[in-house]
JSON list of C-alpha atoms in Angstrom, two decimals:
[
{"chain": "R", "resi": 917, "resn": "UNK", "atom": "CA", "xyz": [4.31, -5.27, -18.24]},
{"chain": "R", "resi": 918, "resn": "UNK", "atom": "CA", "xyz": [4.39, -3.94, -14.60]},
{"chain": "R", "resi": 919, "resn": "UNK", "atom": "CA", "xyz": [6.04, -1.14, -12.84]},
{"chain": "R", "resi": 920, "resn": "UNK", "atom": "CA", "xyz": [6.27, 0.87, -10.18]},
{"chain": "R", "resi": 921, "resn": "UNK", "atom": "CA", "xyz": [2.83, 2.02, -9.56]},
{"chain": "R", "resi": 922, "resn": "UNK", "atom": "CA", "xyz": [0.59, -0.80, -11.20]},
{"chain": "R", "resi": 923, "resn": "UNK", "atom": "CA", "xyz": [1.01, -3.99, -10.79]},
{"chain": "R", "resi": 924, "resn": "UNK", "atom": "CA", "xyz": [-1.07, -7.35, -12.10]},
{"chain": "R", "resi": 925, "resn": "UNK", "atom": "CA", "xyz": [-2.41, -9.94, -10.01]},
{"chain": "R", "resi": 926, "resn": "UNK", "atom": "CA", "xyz": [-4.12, -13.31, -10.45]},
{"chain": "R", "resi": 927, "resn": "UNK", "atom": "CA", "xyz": [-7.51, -13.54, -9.41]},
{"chain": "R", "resi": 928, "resn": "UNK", "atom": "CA", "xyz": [-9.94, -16.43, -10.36]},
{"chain": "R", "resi": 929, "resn": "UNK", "atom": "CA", "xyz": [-7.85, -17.10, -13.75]},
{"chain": "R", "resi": 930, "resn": "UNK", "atom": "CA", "xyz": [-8.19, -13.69, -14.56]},
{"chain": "R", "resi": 931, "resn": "UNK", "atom": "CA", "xyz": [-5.10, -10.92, -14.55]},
{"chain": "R", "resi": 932, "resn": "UNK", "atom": "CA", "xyz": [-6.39, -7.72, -12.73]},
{"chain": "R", "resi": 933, "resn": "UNK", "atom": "CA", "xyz": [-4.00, -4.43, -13.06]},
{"chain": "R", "resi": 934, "resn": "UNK", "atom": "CA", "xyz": [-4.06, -2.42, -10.15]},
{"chain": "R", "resi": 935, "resn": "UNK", "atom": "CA", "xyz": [-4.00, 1.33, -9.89]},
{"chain": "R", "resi": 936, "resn": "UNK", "atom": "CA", "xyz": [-1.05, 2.74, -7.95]},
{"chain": "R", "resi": 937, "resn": "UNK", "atom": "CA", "xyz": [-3.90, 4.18, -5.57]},
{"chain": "R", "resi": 938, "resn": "UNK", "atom": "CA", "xyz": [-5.33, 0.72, -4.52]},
{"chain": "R", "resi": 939, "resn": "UNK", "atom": "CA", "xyz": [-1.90, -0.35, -3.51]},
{"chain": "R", "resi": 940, "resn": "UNK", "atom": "CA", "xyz": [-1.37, 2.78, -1.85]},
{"chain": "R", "resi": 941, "resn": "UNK", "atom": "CA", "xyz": [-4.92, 2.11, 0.17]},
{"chain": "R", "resi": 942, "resn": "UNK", "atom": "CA", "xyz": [-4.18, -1.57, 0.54]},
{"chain": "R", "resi": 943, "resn": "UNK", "atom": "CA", "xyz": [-0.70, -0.74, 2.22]},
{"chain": "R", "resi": 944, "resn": "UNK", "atom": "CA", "xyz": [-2.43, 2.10, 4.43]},
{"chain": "R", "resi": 945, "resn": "UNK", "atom": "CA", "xyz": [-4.67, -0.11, 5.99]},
{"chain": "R", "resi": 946, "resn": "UNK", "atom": "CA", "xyz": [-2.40, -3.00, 6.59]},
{"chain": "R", "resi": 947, "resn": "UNK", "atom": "CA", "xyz": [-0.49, -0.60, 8.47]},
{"chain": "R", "resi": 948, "resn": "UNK", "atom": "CA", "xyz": [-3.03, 1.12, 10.42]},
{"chain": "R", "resi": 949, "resn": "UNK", "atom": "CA", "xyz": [-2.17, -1.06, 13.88]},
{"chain": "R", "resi": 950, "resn": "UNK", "atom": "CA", "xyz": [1.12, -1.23, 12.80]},
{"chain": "R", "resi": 951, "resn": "UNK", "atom": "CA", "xyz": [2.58, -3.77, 10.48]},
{"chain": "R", "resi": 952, "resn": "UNK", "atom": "CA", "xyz": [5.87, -5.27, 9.51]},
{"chain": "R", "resi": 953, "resn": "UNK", "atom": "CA", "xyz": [7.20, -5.38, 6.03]},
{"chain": "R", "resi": 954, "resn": "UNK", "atom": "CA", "xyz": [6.97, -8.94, 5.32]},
{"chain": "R", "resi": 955, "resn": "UNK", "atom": "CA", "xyz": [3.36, -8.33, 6.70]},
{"chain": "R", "resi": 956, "resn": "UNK", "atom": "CA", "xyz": [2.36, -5.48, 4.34]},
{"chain": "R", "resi": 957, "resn": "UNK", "atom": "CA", "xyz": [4.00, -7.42, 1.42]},
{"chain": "R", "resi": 958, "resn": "UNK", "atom": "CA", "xyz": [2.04, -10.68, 1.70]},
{"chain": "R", "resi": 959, "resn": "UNK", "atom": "CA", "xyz": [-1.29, -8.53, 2.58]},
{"chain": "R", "resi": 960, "resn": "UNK", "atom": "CA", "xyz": [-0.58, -5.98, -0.41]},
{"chain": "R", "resi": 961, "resn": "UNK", "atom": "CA", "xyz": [0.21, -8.87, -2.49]},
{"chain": "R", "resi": 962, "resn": "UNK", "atom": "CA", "xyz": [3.61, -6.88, -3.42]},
{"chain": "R", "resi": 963, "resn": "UNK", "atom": "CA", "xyz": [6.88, -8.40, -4.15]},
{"chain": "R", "resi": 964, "resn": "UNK", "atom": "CA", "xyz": [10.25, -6.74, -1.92]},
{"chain": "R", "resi": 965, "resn": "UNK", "atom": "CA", "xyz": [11.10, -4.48, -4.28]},
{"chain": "R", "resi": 966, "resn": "UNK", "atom": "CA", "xyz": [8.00, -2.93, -5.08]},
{"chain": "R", "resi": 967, "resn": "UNK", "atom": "CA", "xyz": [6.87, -2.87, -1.65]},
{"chain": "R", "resi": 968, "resn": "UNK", "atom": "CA", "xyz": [10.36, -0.75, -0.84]},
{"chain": "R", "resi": 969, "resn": "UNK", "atom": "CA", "xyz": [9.84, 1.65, -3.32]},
{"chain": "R", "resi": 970, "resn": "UNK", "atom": "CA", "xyz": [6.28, 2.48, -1.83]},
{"chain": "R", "resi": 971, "resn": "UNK", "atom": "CA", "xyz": [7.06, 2.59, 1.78]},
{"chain": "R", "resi": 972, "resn": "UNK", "atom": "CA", "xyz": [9.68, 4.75, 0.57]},
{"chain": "R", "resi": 973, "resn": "UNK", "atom": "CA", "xyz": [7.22, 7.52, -1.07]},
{"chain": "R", "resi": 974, "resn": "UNK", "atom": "CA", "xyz": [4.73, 7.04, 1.64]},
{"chain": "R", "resi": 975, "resn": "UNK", "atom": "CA", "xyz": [7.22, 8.16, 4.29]},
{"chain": "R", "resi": 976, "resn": "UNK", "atom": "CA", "xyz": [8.85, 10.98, 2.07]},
{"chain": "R", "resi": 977, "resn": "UNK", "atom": "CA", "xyz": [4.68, 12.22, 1.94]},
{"chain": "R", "resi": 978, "resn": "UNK", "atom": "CA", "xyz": [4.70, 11.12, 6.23]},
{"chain": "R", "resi": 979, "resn": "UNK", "atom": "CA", "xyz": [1.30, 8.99, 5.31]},
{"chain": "R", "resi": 980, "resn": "UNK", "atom": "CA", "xyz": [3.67, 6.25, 7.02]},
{"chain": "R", "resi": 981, "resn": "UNK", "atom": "CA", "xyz": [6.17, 6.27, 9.47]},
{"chain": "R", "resi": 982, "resn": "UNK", "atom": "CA", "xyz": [8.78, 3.52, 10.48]},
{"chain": "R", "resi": 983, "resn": "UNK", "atom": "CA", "xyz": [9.88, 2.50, 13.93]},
{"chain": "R", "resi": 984, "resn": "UNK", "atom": "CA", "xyz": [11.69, -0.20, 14.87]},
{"chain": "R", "resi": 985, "resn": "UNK", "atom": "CA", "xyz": [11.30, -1.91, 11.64]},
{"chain": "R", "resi": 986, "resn": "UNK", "atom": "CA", "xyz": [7.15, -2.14, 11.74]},
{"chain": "R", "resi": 987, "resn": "UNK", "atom": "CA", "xyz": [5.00, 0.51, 9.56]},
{"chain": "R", "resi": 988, "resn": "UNK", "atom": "CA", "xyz": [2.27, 2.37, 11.58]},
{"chain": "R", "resi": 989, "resn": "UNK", "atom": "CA", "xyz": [-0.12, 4.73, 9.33]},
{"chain": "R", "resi": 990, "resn": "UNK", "atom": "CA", "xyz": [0.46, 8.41, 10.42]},
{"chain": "R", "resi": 991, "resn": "UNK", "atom": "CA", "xyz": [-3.02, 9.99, 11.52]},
{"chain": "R", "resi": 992, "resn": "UNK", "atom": "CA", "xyz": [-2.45, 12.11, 7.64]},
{"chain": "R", "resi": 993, "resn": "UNK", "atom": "CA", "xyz": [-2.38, 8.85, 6.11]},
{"chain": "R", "resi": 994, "resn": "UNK", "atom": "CA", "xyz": [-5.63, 7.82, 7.88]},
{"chain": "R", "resi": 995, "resn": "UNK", "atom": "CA", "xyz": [-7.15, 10.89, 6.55]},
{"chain": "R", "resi": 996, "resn": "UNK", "atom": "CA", "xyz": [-5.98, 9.71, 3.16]},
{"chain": "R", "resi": 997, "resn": "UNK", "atom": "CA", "xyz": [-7.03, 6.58, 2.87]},
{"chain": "R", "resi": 998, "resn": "UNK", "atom": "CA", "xyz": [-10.89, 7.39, 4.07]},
{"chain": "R", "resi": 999, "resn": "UNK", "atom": "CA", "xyz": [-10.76, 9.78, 1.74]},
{"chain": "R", "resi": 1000, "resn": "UNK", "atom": "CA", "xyz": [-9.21, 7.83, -1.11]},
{"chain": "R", "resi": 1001, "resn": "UNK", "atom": "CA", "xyz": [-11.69, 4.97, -0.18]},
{"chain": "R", "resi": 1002, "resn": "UNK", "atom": "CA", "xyz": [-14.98, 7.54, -0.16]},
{"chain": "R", "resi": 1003, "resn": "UNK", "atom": "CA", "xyz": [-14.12, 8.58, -4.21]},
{"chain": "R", "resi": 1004, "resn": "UNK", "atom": "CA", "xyz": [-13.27, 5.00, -5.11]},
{"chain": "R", "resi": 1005, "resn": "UNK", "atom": "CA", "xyz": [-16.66, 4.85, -7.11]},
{"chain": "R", "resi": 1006, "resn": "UNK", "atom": "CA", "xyz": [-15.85, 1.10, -8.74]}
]
């Protein structure tokens, strides 16, 4: 079962689960030149809905910001994602 914060993906036959943190960092970066949705969906590997309800959060925490329909990374969410990335000790 997914839901809002993990999801599972298909990767070499195998289902991975990812945290609601490696989205988070996954979507951060896609947007960090600016991206549209449908761009940040296909490179998060997130479905509409799911994708909504993040962008959502992330601007309601201003580590995103939307303007004219494409997603730019506020310079907060930069400092979030390097410093999400530096304790991601997988």
């Amino acid at each position: 079962m997914t839901g809002l914060w993990s999801t599972r993906i298909e990767c070499r036959g195998h289902t991975i689960r990812r945290s609601r943190l490696d989205i988070t960092i996954a979507i951060l970066k896609i947007a960090v030149d600016g991206a549209k949705k449908t761009q940040i969906v296909y490179g998060a590997n997130l479905n509409s809905t799911i994708a909504n309800k993040y962008l959502t959060r992330l601007e309601e925490k201003q580590l995103i910001m939307q303007k004219d329909n494409i997603f730019v990374t506020t310079d907060k969410g930069k400092m979030y994602k390097d410093m999400a990335s530096e304790l991601d000790i997988r």
